[in-house]
PDB file of C-alpha atoms in Angstrom:
ATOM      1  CA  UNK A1152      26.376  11.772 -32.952  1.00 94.00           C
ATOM      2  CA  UNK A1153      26.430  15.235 -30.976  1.00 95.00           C
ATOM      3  CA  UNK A1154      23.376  15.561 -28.363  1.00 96.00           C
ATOM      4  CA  UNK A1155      22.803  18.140 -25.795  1.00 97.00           C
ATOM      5  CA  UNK A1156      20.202  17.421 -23.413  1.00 96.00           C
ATOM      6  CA  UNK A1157      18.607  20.043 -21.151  1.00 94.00           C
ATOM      7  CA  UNK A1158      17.235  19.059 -17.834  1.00 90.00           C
ATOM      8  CA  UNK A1159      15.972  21.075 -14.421  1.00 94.00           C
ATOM      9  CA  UNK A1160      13.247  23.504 -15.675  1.00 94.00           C
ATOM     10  CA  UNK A1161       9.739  23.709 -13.760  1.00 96.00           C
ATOM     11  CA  UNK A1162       7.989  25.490 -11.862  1.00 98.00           C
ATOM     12  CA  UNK A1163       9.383  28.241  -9.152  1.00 98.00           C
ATOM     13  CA  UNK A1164       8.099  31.132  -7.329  1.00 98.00           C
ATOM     14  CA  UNK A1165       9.376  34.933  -7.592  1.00 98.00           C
ATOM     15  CA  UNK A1166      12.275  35.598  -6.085  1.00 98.00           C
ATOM     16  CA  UNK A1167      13.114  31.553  -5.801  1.00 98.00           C
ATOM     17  CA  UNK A1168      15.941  29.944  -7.356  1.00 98.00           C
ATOM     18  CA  UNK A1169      16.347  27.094  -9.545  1.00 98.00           C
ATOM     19  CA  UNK A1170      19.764  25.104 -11.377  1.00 98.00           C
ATOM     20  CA  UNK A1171      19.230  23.973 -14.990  1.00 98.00           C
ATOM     21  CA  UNK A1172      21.837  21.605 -17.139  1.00 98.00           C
ATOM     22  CA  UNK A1173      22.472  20.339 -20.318  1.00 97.00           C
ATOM     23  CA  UNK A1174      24.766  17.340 -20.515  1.00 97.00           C
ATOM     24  CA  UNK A1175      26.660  16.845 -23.488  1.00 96.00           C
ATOM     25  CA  UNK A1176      27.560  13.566 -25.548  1.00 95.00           C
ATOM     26  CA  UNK A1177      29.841  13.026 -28.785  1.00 94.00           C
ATOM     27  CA  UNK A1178      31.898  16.024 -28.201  1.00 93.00           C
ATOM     28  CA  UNK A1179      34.434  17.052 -25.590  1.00 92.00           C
ATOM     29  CA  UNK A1180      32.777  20.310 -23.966  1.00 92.00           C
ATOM     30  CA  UNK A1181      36.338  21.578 -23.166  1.00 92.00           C
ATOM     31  CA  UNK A1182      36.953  22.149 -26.672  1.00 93.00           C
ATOM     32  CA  UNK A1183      33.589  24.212 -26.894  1.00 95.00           C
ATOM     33  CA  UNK A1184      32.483  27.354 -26.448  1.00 96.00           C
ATOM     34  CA  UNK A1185      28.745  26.905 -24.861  1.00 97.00           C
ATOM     35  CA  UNK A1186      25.836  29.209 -24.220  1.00 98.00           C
ATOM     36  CA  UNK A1187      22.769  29.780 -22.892  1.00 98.00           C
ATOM     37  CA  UNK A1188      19.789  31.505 -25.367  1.00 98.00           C
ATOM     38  CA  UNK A1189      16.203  31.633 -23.845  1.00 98.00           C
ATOM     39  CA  UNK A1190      12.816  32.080 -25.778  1.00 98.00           C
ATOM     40  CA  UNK A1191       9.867  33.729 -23.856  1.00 98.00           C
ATOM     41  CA  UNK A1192       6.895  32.750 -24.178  1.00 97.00           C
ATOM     42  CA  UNK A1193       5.736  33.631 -28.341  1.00 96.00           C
ATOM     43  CA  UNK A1194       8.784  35.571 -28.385  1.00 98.00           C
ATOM     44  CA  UNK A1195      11.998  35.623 -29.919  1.00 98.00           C
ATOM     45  CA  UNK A1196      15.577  34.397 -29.103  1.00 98.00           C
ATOM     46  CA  UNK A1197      17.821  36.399 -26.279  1.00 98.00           C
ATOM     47  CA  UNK A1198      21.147  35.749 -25.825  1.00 98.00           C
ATOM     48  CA  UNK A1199      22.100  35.240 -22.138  1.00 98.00           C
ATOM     49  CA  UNK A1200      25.150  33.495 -21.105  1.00 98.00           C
ATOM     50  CA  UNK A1201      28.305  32.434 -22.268  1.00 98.00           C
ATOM     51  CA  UNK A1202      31.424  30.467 -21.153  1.00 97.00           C
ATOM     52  CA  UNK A1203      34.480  29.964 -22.669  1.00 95.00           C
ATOM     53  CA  UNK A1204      36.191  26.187 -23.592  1.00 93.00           C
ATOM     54  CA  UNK A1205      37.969  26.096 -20.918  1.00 92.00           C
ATOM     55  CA  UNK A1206      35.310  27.660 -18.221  1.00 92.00           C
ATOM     56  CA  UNK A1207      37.355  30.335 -17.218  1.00 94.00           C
ATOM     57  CA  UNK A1208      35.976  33.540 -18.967  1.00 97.00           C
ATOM     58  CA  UNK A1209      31.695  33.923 -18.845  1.00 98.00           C
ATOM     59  CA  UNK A1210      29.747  36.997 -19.720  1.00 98.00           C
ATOM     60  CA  UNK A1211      26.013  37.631 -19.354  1.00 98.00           C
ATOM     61  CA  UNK A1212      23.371  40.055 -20.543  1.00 98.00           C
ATOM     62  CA  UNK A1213      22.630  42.658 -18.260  1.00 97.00           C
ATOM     63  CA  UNK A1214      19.104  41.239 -18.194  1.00 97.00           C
ATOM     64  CA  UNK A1215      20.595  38.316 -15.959  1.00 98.00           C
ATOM     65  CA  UNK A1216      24.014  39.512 -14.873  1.00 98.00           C
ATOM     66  CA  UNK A1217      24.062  39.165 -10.873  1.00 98.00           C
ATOM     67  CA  UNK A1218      21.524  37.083 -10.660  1.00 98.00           C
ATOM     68  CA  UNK A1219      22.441  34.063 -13.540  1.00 98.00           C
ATOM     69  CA  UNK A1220      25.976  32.317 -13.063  1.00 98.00           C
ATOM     70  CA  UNK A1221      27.080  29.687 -15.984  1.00 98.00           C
ATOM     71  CA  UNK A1222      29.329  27.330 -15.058  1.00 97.00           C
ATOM     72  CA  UNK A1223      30.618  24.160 -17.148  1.00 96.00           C
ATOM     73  CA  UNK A1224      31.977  20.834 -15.645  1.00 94.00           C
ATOM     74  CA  UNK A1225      34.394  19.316 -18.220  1.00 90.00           C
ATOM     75  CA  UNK A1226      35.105  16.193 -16.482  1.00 91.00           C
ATOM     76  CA  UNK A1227      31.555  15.562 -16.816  1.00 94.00           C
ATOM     77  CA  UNK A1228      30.679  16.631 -20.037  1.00 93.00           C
ATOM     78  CA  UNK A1229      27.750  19.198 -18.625  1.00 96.00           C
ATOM     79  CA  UNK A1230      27.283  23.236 -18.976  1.00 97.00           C
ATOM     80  CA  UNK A1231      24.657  24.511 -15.949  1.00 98.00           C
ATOM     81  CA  UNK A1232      23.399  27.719 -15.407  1.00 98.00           C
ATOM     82  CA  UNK A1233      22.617  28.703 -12.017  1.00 98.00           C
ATOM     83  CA  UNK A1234      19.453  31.146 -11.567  1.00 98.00           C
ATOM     84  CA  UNK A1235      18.357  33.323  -8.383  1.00 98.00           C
ATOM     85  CA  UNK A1236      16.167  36.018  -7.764  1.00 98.00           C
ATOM     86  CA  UNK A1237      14.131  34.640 -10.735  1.00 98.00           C
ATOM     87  CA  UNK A1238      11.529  37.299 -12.130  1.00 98.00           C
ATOM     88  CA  UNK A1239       8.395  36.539 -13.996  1.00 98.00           C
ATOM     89  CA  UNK A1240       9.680  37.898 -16.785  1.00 98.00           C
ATOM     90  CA  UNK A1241      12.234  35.084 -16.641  1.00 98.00           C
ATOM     91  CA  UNK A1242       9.732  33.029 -18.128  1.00 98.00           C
ATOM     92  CA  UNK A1243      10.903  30.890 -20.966  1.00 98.00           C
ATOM     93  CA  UNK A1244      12.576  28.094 -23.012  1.00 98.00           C
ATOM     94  CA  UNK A1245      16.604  28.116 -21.756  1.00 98.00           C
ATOM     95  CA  UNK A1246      18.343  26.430 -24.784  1.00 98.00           C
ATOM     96  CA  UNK A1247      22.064  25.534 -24.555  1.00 98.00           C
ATOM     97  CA  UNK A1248      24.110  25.770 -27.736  1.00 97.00           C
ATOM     98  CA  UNK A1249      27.997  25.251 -28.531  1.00 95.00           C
ATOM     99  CA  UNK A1250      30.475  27.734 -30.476  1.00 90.00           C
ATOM    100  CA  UNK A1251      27.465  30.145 -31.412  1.00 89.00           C
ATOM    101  CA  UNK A1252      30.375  32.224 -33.513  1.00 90.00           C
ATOM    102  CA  UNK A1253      32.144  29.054 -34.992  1.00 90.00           C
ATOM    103  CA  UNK A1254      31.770  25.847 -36.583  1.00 88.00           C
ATOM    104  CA  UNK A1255      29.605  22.818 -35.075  1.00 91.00           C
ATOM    105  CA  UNK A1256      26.832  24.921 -33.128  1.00 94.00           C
ATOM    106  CA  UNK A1257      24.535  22.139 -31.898  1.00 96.00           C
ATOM    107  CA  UNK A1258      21.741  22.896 -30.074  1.00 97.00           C
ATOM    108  CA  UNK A1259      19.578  21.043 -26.829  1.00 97.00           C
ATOM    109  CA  UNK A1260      16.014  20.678 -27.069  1.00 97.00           C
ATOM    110  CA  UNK A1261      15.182  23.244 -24.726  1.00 97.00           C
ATOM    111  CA  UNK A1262      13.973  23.640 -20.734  1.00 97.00           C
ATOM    112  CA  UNK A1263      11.390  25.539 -20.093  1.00 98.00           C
ATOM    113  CA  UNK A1264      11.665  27.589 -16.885  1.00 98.00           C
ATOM    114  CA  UNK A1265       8.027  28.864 -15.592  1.00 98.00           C
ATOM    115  CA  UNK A1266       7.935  31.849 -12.393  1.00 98.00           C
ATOM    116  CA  UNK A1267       4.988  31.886 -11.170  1.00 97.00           C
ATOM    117  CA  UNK A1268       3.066  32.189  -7.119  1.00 96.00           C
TER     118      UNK A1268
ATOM    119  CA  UNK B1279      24.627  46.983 -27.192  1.00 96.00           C
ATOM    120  CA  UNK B1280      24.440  46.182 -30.785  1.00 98.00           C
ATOM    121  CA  UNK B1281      20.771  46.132 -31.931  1.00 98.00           C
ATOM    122  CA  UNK B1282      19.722  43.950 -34.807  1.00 98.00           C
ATOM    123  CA  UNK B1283      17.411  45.053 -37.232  1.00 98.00           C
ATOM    124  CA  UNK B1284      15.356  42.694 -39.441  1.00 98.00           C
ATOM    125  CA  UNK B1285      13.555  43.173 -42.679  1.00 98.00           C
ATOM    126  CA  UNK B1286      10.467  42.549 -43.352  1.00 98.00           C
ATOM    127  CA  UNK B1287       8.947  41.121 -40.254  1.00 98.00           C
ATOM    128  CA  UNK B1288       6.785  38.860 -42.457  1.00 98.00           C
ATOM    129  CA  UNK B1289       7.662  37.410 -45.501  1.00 98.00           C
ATOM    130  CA  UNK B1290       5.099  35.731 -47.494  1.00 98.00           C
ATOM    131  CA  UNK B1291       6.562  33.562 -50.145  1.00 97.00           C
ATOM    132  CA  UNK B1292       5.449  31.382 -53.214  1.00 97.00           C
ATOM    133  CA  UNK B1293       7.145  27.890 -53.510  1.00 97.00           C
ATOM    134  CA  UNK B1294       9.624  27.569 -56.257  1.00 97.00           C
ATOM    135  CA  UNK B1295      10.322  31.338 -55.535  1.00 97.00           C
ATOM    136  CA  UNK B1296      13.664  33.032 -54.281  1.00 98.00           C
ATOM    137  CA  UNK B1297      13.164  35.169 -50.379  1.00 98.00           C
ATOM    138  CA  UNK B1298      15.864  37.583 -49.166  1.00 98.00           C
ATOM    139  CA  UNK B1299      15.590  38.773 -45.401  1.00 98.00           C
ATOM    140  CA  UNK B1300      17.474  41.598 -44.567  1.00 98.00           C
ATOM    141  CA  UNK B1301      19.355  42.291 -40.753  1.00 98.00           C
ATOM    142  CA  UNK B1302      21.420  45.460 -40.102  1.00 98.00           C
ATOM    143  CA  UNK B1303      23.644  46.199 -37.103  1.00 98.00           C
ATOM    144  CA  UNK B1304      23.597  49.261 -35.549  1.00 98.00           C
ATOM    145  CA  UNK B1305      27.242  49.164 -35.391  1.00 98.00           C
ATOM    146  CA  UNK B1306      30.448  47.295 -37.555  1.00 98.00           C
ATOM    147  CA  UNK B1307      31.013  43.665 -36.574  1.00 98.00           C
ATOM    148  CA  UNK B1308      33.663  43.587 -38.253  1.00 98.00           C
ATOM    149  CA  UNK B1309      36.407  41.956 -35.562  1.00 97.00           C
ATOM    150  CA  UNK B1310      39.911  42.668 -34.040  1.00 97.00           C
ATOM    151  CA  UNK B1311      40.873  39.603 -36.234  1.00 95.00           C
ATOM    152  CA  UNK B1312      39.481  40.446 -39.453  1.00 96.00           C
ATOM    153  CA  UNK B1313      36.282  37.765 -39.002  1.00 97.00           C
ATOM    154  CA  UNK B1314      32.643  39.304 -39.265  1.00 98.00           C
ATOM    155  CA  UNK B1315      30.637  37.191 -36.242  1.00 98.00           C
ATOM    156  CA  UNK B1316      27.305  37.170 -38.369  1.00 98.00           C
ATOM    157  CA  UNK B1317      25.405  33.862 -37.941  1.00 98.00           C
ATOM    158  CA  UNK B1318      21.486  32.895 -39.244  1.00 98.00           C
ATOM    159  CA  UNK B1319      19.225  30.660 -37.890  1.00 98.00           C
ATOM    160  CA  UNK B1320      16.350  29.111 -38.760  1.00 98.00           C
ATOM    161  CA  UNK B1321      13.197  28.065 -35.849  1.00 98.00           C
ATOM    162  CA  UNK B1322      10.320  25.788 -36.791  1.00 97.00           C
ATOM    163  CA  UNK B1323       7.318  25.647 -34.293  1.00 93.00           C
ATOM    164  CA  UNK B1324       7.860  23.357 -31.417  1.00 93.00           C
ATOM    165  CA  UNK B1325      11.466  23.059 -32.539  1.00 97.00           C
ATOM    166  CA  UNK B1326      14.463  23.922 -31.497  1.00 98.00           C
ATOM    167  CA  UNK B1327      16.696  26.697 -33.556  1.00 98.00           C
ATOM    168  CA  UNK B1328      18.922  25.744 -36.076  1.00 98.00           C
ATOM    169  CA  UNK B1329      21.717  27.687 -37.509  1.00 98.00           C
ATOM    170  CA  UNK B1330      22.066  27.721 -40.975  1.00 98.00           C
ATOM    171  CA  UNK B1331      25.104  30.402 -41.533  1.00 98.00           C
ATOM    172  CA  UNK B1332      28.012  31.240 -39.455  1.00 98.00           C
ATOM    173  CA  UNK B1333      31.012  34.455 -40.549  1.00 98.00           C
ATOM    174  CA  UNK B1334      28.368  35.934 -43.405  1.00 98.00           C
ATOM    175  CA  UNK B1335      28.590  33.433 -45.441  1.00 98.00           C
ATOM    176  CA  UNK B1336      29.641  29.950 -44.526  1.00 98.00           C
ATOM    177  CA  UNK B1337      26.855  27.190 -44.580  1.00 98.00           C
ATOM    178  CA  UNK B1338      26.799  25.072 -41.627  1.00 96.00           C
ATOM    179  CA  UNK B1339      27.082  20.895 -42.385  1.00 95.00           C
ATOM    180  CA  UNK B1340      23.842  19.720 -44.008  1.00 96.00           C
ATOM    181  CA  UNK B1341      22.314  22.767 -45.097  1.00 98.00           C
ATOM    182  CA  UNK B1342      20.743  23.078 -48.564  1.00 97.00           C
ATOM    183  CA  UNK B1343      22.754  24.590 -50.897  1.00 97.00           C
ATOM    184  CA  UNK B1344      19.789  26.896 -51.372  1.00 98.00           C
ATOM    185  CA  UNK B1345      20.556  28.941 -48.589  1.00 98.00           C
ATOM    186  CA  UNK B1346      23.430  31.667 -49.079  1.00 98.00           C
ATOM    187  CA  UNK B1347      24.344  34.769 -47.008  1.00 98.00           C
ATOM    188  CA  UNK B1348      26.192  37.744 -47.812  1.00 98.00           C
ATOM    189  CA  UNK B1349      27.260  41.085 -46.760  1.00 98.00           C
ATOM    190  CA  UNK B1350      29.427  43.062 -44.719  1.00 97.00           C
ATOM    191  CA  UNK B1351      30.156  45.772 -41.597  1.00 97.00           C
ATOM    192  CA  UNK B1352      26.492  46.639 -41.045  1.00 98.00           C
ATOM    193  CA  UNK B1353      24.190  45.214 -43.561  1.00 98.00           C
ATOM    194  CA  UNK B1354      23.789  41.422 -44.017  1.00 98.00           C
ATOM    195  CA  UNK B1355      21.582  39.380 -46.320  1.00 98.00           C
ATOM    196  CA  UNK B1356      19.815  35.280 -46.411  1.00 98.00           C
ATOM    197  CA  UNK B1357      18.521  34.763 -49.599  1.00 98.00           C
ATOM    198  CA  UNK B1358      16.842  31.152 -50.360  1.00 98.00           C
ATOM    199  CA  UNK B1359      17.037  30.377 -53.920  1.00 98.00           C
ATOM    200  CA  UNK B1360      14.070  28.453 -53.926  1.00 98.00           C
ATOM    201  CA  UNK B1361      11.878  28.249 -51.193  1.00 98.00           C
ATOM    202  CA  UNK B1362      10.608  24.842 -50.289  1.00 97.00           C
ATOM    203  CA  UNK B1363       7.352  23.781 -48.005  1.00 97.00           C
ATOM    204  CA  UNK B1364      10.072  23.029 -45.194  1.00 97.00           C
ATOM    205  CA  UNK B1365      11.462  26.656 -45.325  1.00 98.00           C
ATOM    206  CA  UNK B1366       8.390  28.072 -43.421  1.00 98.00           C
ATOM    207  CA  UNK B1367       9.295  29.275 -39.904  1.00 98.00           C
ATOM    208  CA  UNK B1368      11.002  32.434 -38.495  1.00 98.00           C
ATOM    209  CA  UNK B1369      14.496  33.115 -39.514  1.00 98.00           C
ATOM    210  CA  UNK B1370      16.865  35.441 -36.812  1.00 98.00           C
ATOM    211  CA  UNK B1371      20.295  37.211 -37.903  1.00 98.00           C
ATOM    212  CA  UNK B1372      22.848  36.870 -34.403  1.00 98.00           C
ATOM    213  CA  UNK B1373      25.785  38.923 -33.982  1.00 98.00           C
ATOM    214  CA  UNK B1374      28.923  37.726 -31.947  1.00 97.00           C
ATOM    215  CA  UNK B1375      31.083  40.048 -32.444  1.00 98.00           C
ATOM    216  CA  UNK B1376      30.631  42.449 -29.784  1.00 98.00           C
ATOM    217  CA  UNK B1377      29.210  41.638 -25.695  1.00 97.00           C
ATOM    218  CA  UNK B1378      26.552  41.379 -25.414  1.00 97.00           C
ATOM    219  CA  UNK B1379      25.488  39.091 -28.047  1.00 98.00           C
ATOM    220  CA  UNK B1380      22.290  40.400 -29.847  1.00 98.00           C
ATOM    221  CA  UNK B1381      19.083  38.770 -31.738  1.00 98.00           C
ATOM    222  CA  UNK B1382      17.141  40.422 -34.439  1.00 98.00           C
ATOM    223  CA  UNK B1383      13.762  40.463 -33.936  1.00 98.00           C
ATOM    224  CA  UNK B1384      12.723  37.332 -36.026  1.00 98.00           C
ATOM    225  CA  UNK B1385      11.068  37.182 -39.586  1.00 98.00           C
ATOM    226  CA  UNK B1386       8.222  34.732 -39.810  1.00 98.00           C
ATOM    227  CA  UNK B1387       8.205  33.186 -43.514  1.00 98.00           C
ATOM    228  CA  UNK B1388       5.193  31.387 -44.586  1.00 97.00           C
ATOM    229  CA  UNK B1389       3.625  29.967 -47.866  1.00 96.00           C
ATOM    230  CA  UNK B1390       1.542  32.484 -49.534  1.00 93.00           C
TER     231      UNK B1390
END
């Protein structure tokens, strides 16, 4: 069975930084496409992140690029985007998700990320 | 970027009834390798998305046969051949063709 499981969200001021992960079981994440989607608060989905199987192409929304890196460890099975300069606009639910354009997308349950003084 | 535009926003539906949703692209995404990078999900409250089509057309493992998408270059279509109590939820159209991915905008179904 494929799970993704998102950890690292909470609480962080503006301007602060924060690390968020999602480890990966039943599938091996080299093979994988992965992304990062976030959901505001009553909002809808925006597409942020992206990495490629092997972690050596990423691209990013312009919402987030320079301040958002994504990163993936293979060896370890776990996709982790990096955040600084965090906004309160960044406010939201940061889902990760495999091969959004392909076959098997699988999704984590979501982290939610609040930016707040 | 490529914006994503849904139709209707709200969708009202009677059980045993079909839906269609509607999502154009303000651009082709149509790919250098022939493939159209149109995908559909489907969100329940408190949950987690769910996609439901991937290239147009192709139902992912597990979905209800109910469920069918269709279309091509800039208009794309979900149609549920008979909506069931579980349907309800908001259903998004996702292009990944082109950088930057895009969302539509969401269309809330619920029972009438």
């Amino acid at each position: 069975e494929v799970q993704l499981l998102d950890s690292g969200g909470g609480l962080v001021q503006p301007g602060g930084s924060l690390s968020i992960s999602c480890v990966v079981s039943g599938l091996t994440l080299s093979n994988y496409e992965m992304s990062w989607v976030r959901q505001a608060p009553g909002q809808g989905l925006e597409w942020l992140s992206t990495v490629s199987g092997p972690g050596t192409h990423t691209f990013y929304a312009d919402s987030v690029r320079g301040r958002f890196t994504i990163s993936k460890d293979n060896s370890r099975n776990t996709l982790h985007l990096r955040m600084n300069s965090l906004r309160p606009e960044d406010t939201a639910t940061y889902y990760c998700a495999t091969n959004l354009p392909y076959r098997e997308n699988f999704w984590g349950q979501g982290s939610l990320v609040t930016v707040s003084s | 970027e490529v914006v994503m535009t849904q139709s209707p926003l709200t969708l009202p539906v009677t059980l045993g009834q079909p839906a269609s949703i509607s999502c154009r692209s303000s651009q082709s995404l149509v790919f250098r390798d022939g493939d159209t990078y149109l995908n559909w999900f489907h969100q329940r409250p408190g949950q987690s998305p769910r996609r439901l089509i991937y290239k147009v057309s192709n139902r992912d493992s597990g979905v209800p046969d109910r469920f069918s998408g269709s279309g091509s270059g800039t208009d794309f279509t979900l149609k549920i051949s008979r909506v069931e109590a579980e349907d309800v939820g908001v259903y998004y159209c996702m292009q990944a063709t082109h950088w930057p991915h895009t969302f539509g905008q969401g269309t809330k179904v619920e029972i009438k």
